[in-house]
């Protein structure tokens, strides 16, 4: 049994739909298990500058359906320094906060891991990122909502692509991971997905598109993951244009709209289960773990594994996309 009495919650890095549902779940499960719960505003930045408020269940009423994060978020350089982390530790001590729940992506969990080791401080992480690039969990909070948002956008772009008989390169987020691009390509019936995990031959891609045009298709859609490796949608469109000047090519970069919106049912349920599991993990004296979900079961993933960047792309999905794009 643990002797932890209080939990501080923060959201850090890029916001993701479902973070609010996670904040609600940690707060409510925490309070019902007898913990004091504190909301820490603006991620590690707000922790260092002491932007902290004790939460009651009312603080998290009516937020399960809202995108973004009521706690705000930030990317914090200061927390990368020993002085910044010492300051954060002093603030936590002053408030009597003796554990943390960090909701964020790989950068945020990397910070959590360093801090937990440095101060022997109990931290549980929740995977909150639209990128789905954390190892050890099938889903991250926000990924499903972003995927659905992208799919709706691509459906709309298809209307104009078809009308003008154009080739569209649509760039989606994902930092250095292709999960959003590949899965939205399948969901939207695109011709191809260009992702950093798999190298792309422009000739092959152009050939595929040419074949499509020759058969019956009068437009083509290619999803491109943002990344220096893929060259992004702009870079790729330029390469295709240079070699095939007859193609009527357009680019659409979806950008930050992918991070907004009300979370899907899947994200709300995921965030609620993971939030409750984070409280159980602290009760159970688990430290330095991220809550994950595998085959619909909650699992504990050591931080060091979660952030290793080893999540692989599913080859069967790639093949399915190729087979269906003829
Ligand atoms: O990690 C989430 C993410 O949305 C990435 O997909 C993207 O590369 C990055 O954040 C964008 O960050 P920012 O909002 O700081 O520009």
Short mmCIF file of C-alpha atoms and ligand atoms in Angstrom, two decimals:
data_model
loop_
_atom_site.label_atom_id
_atom_site.label_comp_id
_atom_site.label_asym_id
_atom_site.label_seq_id
_atom_site.Cartn_x
_atom_site.Cartn_y
_atom_site.Cartn_z
CA UNK A 1 0.00 0.00 0.00
CA UNK A 2 1.27 3.46 -0.85
CA UNK A 3 1.50 6.38 1.58
CA UNK A 4 0.78 8.96 -1.12
CA UNK A 5 -1.85 11.49 -0.07
CA UNK A 6 -2.07 13.92 -2.95
CA UNK A 7 -1.84 14.05 -6.73
CA UNK A 8 -0.88 16.98 -8.95
CA UNK A 9 -2.20 16.78 -12.51
CA UNK A 10 -0.67 18.57 -15.47
CA UNK A 11 -1.01 18.49 -19.24
CA UNK A 12 2.11 19.16 -21.29
CA UNK A 13 3.24 19.44 -24.92
CA UNK A 14 0.74 19.55 -27.79
CA UNK A 15 -2.85 19.44 -26.57
CA UNK A 16 -5.00 16.48 -27.64
CA UNK A 17 -8.78 15.94 -27.60
CA UNK A 18 -9.62 13.81 -24.57
CA UNK A 19 -7.13 15.49 -22.23
CA UNK A 20 -10.06 17.06 -20.37
CA UNK A 21 -11.74 13.68 -19.99
CA UNK A 22 -8.45 12.40 -18.53
CA UNK A 23 -8.18 15.34 -16.09
CA UNK A 24 -11.76 14.68 -15.00
CA UNK A 25 -11.10 10.97 -14.49
CA UNK A 26 -7.91 11.45 -12.44
CA UNK A 27 -9.61 14.12 -10.31
CA UNK A 28 -12.76 12.13 -9.62
CA UNK A 29 -11.08 8.75 -9.12
CA UNK A 30 -8.44 10.48 -6.98
CA UNK A 31 -10.94 12.24 -4.73
CA UNK A 32 -13.10 9.15 -4.36
CA UNK A 33 -9.98 7.20 -3.30
CA UNK A 34 -9.22 9.76 -0.59
CA UNK A 35 -6.46 11.81 -2.32
CA UNK A 36 -6.19 15.58 -2.38
CA UNK A 37 -6.04 16.61 -6.04
CA UNK A 38 -4.28 19.67 -7.43
CA UNK A 39 -4.56 21.10 -10.95
CA UNK A 40 -1.23 22.45 -12.22
CA UNK A 41 -1.68 25.00 -15.01
CA UNK A 42 0.54 25.34 -18.13
CA UNK A 43 2.45 22.09 -17.78
CA UNK A 44 5.96 22.09 -16.34
CA UNK A 45 6.15 25.83 -16.92
CA UNK A 46 3.25 26.44 -14.52
CA UNK A 47 4.70 23.94 -12.09
CA UNK A 48 7.93 25.94 -11.90
CA UNK A 49 6.07 29.23 -11.59
CA UNK A 50 3.62 27.81 -9.02
CA UNK A 51 0.33 28.02 -10.93
CA UNK A 52 -1.47 25.48 -8.81
CA UNK A 53 -5.02 25.15 -7.49
CA UNK A 54 -6.64 22.49 -5.35
CA UNK A 55 -9.41 20.79 -7.34
CA UNK A 56 -12.81 19.60 -6.18
CA UNK A 57 -15.10 17.48 -8.34
CA UNK A 58 -16.77 20.72 -9.52
CA UNK A 59 -13.58 21.91 -11.22
CA UNK A 60 -13.98 19.09 -13.70
CA UNK A 61 -17.73 19.25 -14.27
CA UNK A 62 -18.94 19.62 -17.83
CA UNK A 63 -15.55 19.12 -19.48
CA UNK A 64 -15.64 15.53 -20.76
CA UNK A 65 -16.92 16.73 -24.14
CA UNK A 66 -14.50 19.63 -24.58
CA UNK A 67 -11.38 19.61 -26.76
CA UNK A 68 -8.12 21.24 -25.64
CA UNK A 69 -7.17 21.22 -21.96
CA UNK A 70 -8.68 23.26 -19.13
CA UNK A 71 -5.26 23.11 -17.46
CA UNK A 72 -3.63 24.78 -20.51
CA UNK A 73 -0.38 23.40 -21.82
CA UNK A 74 3.11 24.50 -22.77
CA UNK A 75 6.46 23.27 -23.98
CA UNK A 76 9.02 24.17 -21.28
CA UNK A 77 12.76 24.55 -21.87
CA UNK A 78 13.43 25.40 -18.23
CA UNK A 79 12.31 21.96 -17.07
CA UNK A 80 15.13 20.52 -19.19
CA UNK A 81 17.65 22.09 -16.77
CA UNK A 82 18.53 20.74 -13.28
CA UNK A 83 17.80 24.21 -11.82
CA UNK A 84 14.32 24.25 -13.37
CA UNK A 85 13.53 20.79 -12.04
CA UNK A 86 14.81 21.69 -8.55
CA UNK A 87 12.50 24.68 -8.58
CA UNK A 88 9.58 22.43 -9.63
CA UNK A 89 10.38 20.03 -6.80
CA UNK A 90 10.45 22.86 -4.23
CA UNK A 91 7.04 24.07 -5.42
CA UNK A 92 5.56 20.58 -5.09
CA UNK A 93 6.97 20.24 -1.56
CA UNK A 94 5.54 23.62 -0.58
CA UNK A 95 2.06 22.49 -1.62
CA UNK A 96 2.43 19.07 -0.01
CA UNK A 97 1.95 17.38 -3.39
CA UNK A 98 3.56 13.97 -3.20
CA UNK A 99 2.79 12.46 -6.62
CA UNK A 100 2.19 13.62 -10.18
CA UNK A 101 0.03 12.52 -13.08
CA UNK A 102 1.54 13.85 -16.33
CA UNK A 103 -0.65 13.79 -19.44
CA UNK A 104 1.32 14.29 -22.65
CA UNK A 105 3.47 12.84 -25.41
CA UNK A 106 7.03 11.57 -25.58
CA UNK A 107 8.72 14.88 -24.68
CA UNK A 108 6.50 15.29 -21.61
CA UNK A 109 7.05 11.71 -20.47
CA UNK A 110 10.80 12.05 -21.02
CA UNK A 111 10.75 15.04 -18.66
CA UNK A 112 8.65 13.04 -16.19
CA UNK A 113 11.11 10.18 -16.25
CA UNK A 114 14.12 12.39 -15.55
CA UNK A 115 12.32 14.20 -12.73
CA UNK A 116 11.05 10.98 -11.14
CA UNK A 117 14.57 9.50 -11.11
CA UNK A 118 16.23 12.67 -9.88
CA UNK A 119 13.95 13.19 -6.89
CA UNK A 120 12.59 9.67 -6.33
CA UNK A 121 9.20 11.26 -6.99
CA UNK A 122 6.19 9.05 -7.85
CA UNK A 123 4.86 9.87 -11.32
CA UNK A 124 2.32 8.13 -13.50
CA UNK A 125 1.97 9.17 -17.14
CA UNK A 126 -1.02 9.14 -19.46
CA UNK A 127 -0.32 9.04 -23.22
CA UNK A 128 -1.89 12.26 -24.48
CA UNK A 129 -0.95 12.97 -28.08
CA UNK A 130 -2.65 12.84 -31.46
CA UNK A 131 0.48 11.21 -32.90
CA UNK A 132 -0.04 7.72 -31.39
CA UNK A 133 3.72 7.35 -31.31
CA UNK A 134 4.20 5.96 -27.80
CA UNK A 135 5.34 2.39 -27.47
CA UNK A 136 3.35 -0.10 -25.40
CA UNK A 137 -0.12 1.29 -26.02
CA UNK A 138 -2.41 0.59 -28.96
CA UNK A 139 -4.02 4.00 -28.64
CA UNK A 140 -3.02 7.40 -27.29
CA UNK A 141 -5.59 9.91 -26.05
CA UNK A 142 -6.57 12.22 -28.94
CA UNK A 143 -5.43 10.01 -31.79
CA UNK A 144 -8.88 8.68 -32.72
CA UNK A 145 -10.42 12.16 -32.73
CA UNK A 146 -7.61 13.51 -34.93
CA UNK A 147 -8.01 10.56 -37.27
CA UNK A 148 -11.71 11.24 -37.66
CA UNK A 149 -11.08 14.96 -38.18
CA UNK A 150 -8.57 14.20 -40.94
CA UNK A 151 -10.95 11.74 -42.56
CA UNK A 152 -13.71 14.36 -42.70
CA UNK A 153 -11.31 16.92 -44.19
CA UNK A 154 -10.10 14.48 -46.84
CA UNK A 155 -13.71 13.63 -47.74
CA UNK A 156 -14.28 17.33 -48.40
CA UNK A 157 -11.09 17.78 -50.37
CA UNK A 158 -12.09 14.80 -52.49
CA UNK A 159 -15.16 16.71 -53.72
CA UNK A 160 -13.04 19.47 -55.20
CA UNK A 161 -10.28 17.07 -56.32
CA UNK A 162 -12.83 15.08 -58.29
CA UNK A 163 -14.49 18.15 -59.77
CA UNK A 164 -11.20 19.56 -61.04
CA UNK A 165 -9.60 16.17 -61.80
CA UNK A 166 -6.61 17.02 -59.68
CA UNK A 167 -3.93 15.27 -57.72
CA UNK A 168 -3.89 16.39 -54.07
CA UNK A 169 -1.11 15.98 -51.56
CA UNK A 170 -2.57 16.39 -48.08
CA UNK A 171 -0.15 16.86 -45.21
CA UNK A 172 -1.07 15.64 -41.75
CA UNK A 173 0.61 15.87 -38.36
CA UNK A 174 2.46 13.10 -36.58
CA UNK A 175 5.87 14.64 -36.00
CA UNK A 176 8.09 11.70 -36.96
CA UNK A 177 5.43 9.04 -37.09
CA UNK A 178 3.15 7.88 -39.89
CA UNK A 179 0.22 6.49 -37.90
CA UNK A 180 -2.13 9.38 -38.67
CA UNK A 181 -1.19 9.45 -42.36
CA UNK A 182 -1.47 5.71 -42.96
CA UNK A 183 -4.70 5.16 -41.08
CA UNK A 184 -6.44 8.24 -42.42
CA UNK A 185 -5.39 7.18 -45.93
CA UNK A 186 -7.15 3.85 -45.46
CA UNK A 187 -10.20 5.47 -43.86
CA UNK A 188 -10.54 8.07 -46.62
CA UNK A 189 -9.81 5.71 -49.51
CA UNK A 190 -6.68 7.59 -50.58
CA UNK A 191 -4.26 6.36 -53.24
CA UNK A 192 -1.19 6.32 -51.02
CA UNK A 193 0.36 7.35 -47.72
CA UNK A 194 3.86 8.74 -47.59
CA UNK A 195 5.27 8.11 -44.14
CA UNK A 196 8.72 8.54 -42.59
CA UNK A 197 8.98 4.87 -41.61
CA UNK A 198 8.96 3.70 -45.27
CA UNK A 199 11.10 5.29 -47.96
CA UNK A 200 9.22 6.53 -51.01
CA UNK A 201 10.21 6.32 -54.61
CA UNK A 202 8.59 9.26 -56.42
CA UNK A 203 8.55 7.36 -59.72
CA UNK A 204 6.67 4.49 -58.14
CA UNK A 205 4.18 6.90 -56.66
CA UNK A 206 3.74 8.76 -59.94
CA UNK A 207 3.29 5.46 -61.76
CA UNK A 208 0.58 4.38 -59.35
CA UNK A 209 -1.24 7.65 -59.80
CA UNK A 210 -0.81 7.51 -63.59
CA UNK A 211 -2.31 4.03 -63.68
CA UNK A 212 -5.24 5.21 -61.66
CA UNK A 213 -5.87 8.11 -64.03
CA UNK A 214 -5.52 5.77 -67.03
CA UNK A 215 -8.12 3.40 -65.65
CA UNK A 216 -11.09 5.23 -64.30
CA UNK A 217 -9.95 7.64 -61.65
CA UNK A 218 -10.08 11.29 -62.47
CA UNK A 219 -8.46 12.45 -59.25
CA UNK A 220 -5.98 11.19 -56.71
CA UNK A 221 -5.34 11.82 -53.05
CA UNK A 222 -2.06 11.16 -51.30
CA UNK A 223 -1.67 11.56 -47.54
CA UNK A 224 1.76 12.79 -46.47
CA UNK A 225 3.10 12.70 -42.92
CA UNK A 226 4.85 15.90 -41.90
CA UNK A 227 8.53 15.08 -41.48
CA UNK A 228 11.89 16.09 -42.91
CA UNK A 229 12.13 12.45 -44.06
CA UNK A 230 9.07 12.63 -46.32
CA UNK A 231 9.81 16.21 -47.35
CA UNK A 232 6.23 17.12 -46.44
CA UNK A 233 3.41 17.64 -48.94
CA UNK A 234 5.06 20.70 -50.51
CA UNK A 235 8.34 18.94 -51.13
CA UNK A 236 6.70 15.87 -52.57
CA UNK A 237 4.32 17.83 -54.79
CA UNK A 238 7.27 19.76 -56.18
CA UNK A 239 9.16 16.55 -56.98
CA UNK A 240 6.15 15.07 -58.78
CA UNK A 241 5.49 18.34 -60.65
CA UNK A 242 9.12 18.56 -61.80
CA UNK A 243 8.93 15.11 -63.31
CA UNK A 244 5.32 15.13 -64.50
CA UNK A 245 4.49 18.73 -65.47
CA UNK A 246 1.14 17.70 -66.97
CA UNK A 247 -0.35 16.78 -63.63
CA UNK A 248 -2.65 19.34 -62.06
CA UNK A 249 -1.25 19.17 -58.54
CA UNK A 250 -2.47 20.89 -55.39
CA UNK A 251 -1.32 20.81 -51.77
CA UNK A 252 -3.36 21.07 -48.60
CA UNK A 253 -1.72 21.25 -45.16
CA UNK A 254 -4.30 20.48 -42.50
CA UNK A 255 -2.25 21.93 -39.60
CA UNK A 256 -3.55 22.59 -36.12
CA UNK A 257 -7.21 21.98 -36.87
CA UNK A 258 -6.23 18.31 -36.42
CA UNK A 259 -5.69 18.91 -32.71
CA UNK A 260 -9.06 20.53 -32.00
CA UNK A 261 -12.64 19.44 -31.55
CA UNK A 262 -14.79 17.44 -29.21
CA UNK A 263 -13.26 14.02 -28.45
CA UNK A 264 -14.80 10.91 -29.98
CA UNK A 265 -16.47 8.28 -27.79
CA UNK A 266 -13.34 6.15 -28.15
CA UNK A 267 -11.11 8.94 -26.80
CA UNK A 268 -13.46 9.78 -23.94
CA UNK A 269 -13.69 6.15 -22.84
CA UNK A 270 -9.94 5.67 -23.24
CA UNK A 271 -9.13 8.81 -21.24
CA UNK A 272 -11.64 7.89 -18.50
CA UNK A 273 -10.26 4.37 -18.12
CA UNK A 274 -6.66 5.52 -18.22
CA UNK A 275 -7.31 8.31 -15.71
CA UNK A 276 -8.90 5.90 -13.23
CA UNK A 277 -6.05 3.43 -13.83
CA UNK A 278 -3.48 6.15 -13.06
CA UNK A 279 -5.01 6.56 -9.60
CA UNK A 280 -5.01 2.75 -9.12
CA UNK A 281 -1.35 2.68 -10.14
CA UNK A 282 -0.46 5.25 -7.46
CA UNK A 283 -2.49 3.34 -4.86
CA UNK A 284 -0.60 0.25 -5.91
CA UNK A 285 2.77 2.01 -5.46
CA UNK A 286 3.60 1.88 -9.17
CA UNK A 287 6.09 4.54 -10.25
CA UNK A 288 7.63 5.70 -13.47
CA UNK A 289 5.01 4.04 -15.61
CA UNK A 290 2.76 5.16 -18.41
CA UNK A 291 -0.75 3.76 -18.51
CA UNK A 292 -1.33 2.00 -21.82
CA UNK A 293 -4.06 -0.03 -23.44
CA UNK A 294 -3.39 -3.29 -25.24
CA UNK A 295 -6.11 -5.54 -26.63
CA UNK A 296 -8.60 -3.48 -24.63
CA UNK A 297 -6.79 -4.19 -21.34
CA UNK A 298 -5.06 -1.58 -19.20
CA UNK A 299 -1.30 -2.14 -18.94
CA UNK A 300 1.58 -0.37 -17.16
CA UNK A 301 4.46 0.55 -19.45
CA UNK A 302 7.77 1.72 -17.90
CA UNK A 303 8.56 5.27 -19.10
CA UNK A 304 11.85 4.13 -20.50
CA UNK A 305 10.04 1.75 -22.89
CA UNK A 306 7.18 4.06 -23.78
CA UNK A 307 9.48 6.80 -25.05
CA UNK A 308 11.90 4.52 -26.88
CA UNK A 309 10.36 5.36 -30.22
CA UNK A 310 10.01 1.74 -31.19
CA UNK A 311 6.39 1.53 -32.21
CA UNK A 312 6.34 -0.03 -35.62
CA UNK A 313 4.06 0.55 -38.56
CA UNK A 314 1.68 -2.28 -39.34
CA UNK A 315 2.75 -3.79 -42.70
CA UNK A 316 -0.62 -5.43 -43.25
CA UNK A 317 -2.22 -1.98 -43.21
CA UNK A 318 0.28 -0.69 -45.75
CA UNK A 319 -0.47 -3.63 -48.02
CA UNK A 320 -4.19 -3.17 -47.61
CA UNK A 321 -3.88 0.46 -48.65
CA UNK A 322 -1.84 -0.52 -51.71
CA UNK A 323 -4.18 -3.32 -52.73
CA UNK A 324 -7.26 -1.14 -52.45
CA UNK A 325 -5.83 1.86 -54.29
CA UNK A 326 -5.79 0.32 -57.77
O1 LIG B 1 2.97 16.11 -30.94
C1 LIG B 1 1.77 16.67 -31.34
C2 LIG B 1 1.96 17.58 -32.50
O2 LIG B 1 0.68 18.02 -32.88
C3 LIG B 1 2.74 17.01 -33.68
O3 LIG B 1 1.95 16.18 -34.49
C4 LIG B 1 3.22 18.25 -34.35
O4 LIG B 1 4.40 18.02 -35.07
C5 LIG B 1 3.51 19.18 -33.21
O5 LIG B 1 2.71 18.73 -32.14
C6 LIG B 1 3.22 20.63 -33.49
O6 LIG B 1 3.58 21.36 -32.37
P1 LIG B 1 3.26 22.90 -32.16
O7 LIG B 1 1.80 23.05 -31.86
O8 LIG B 1 4.11 23.28 -30.99
O9 LIG B 1 3.64 23.59 -33.41
#
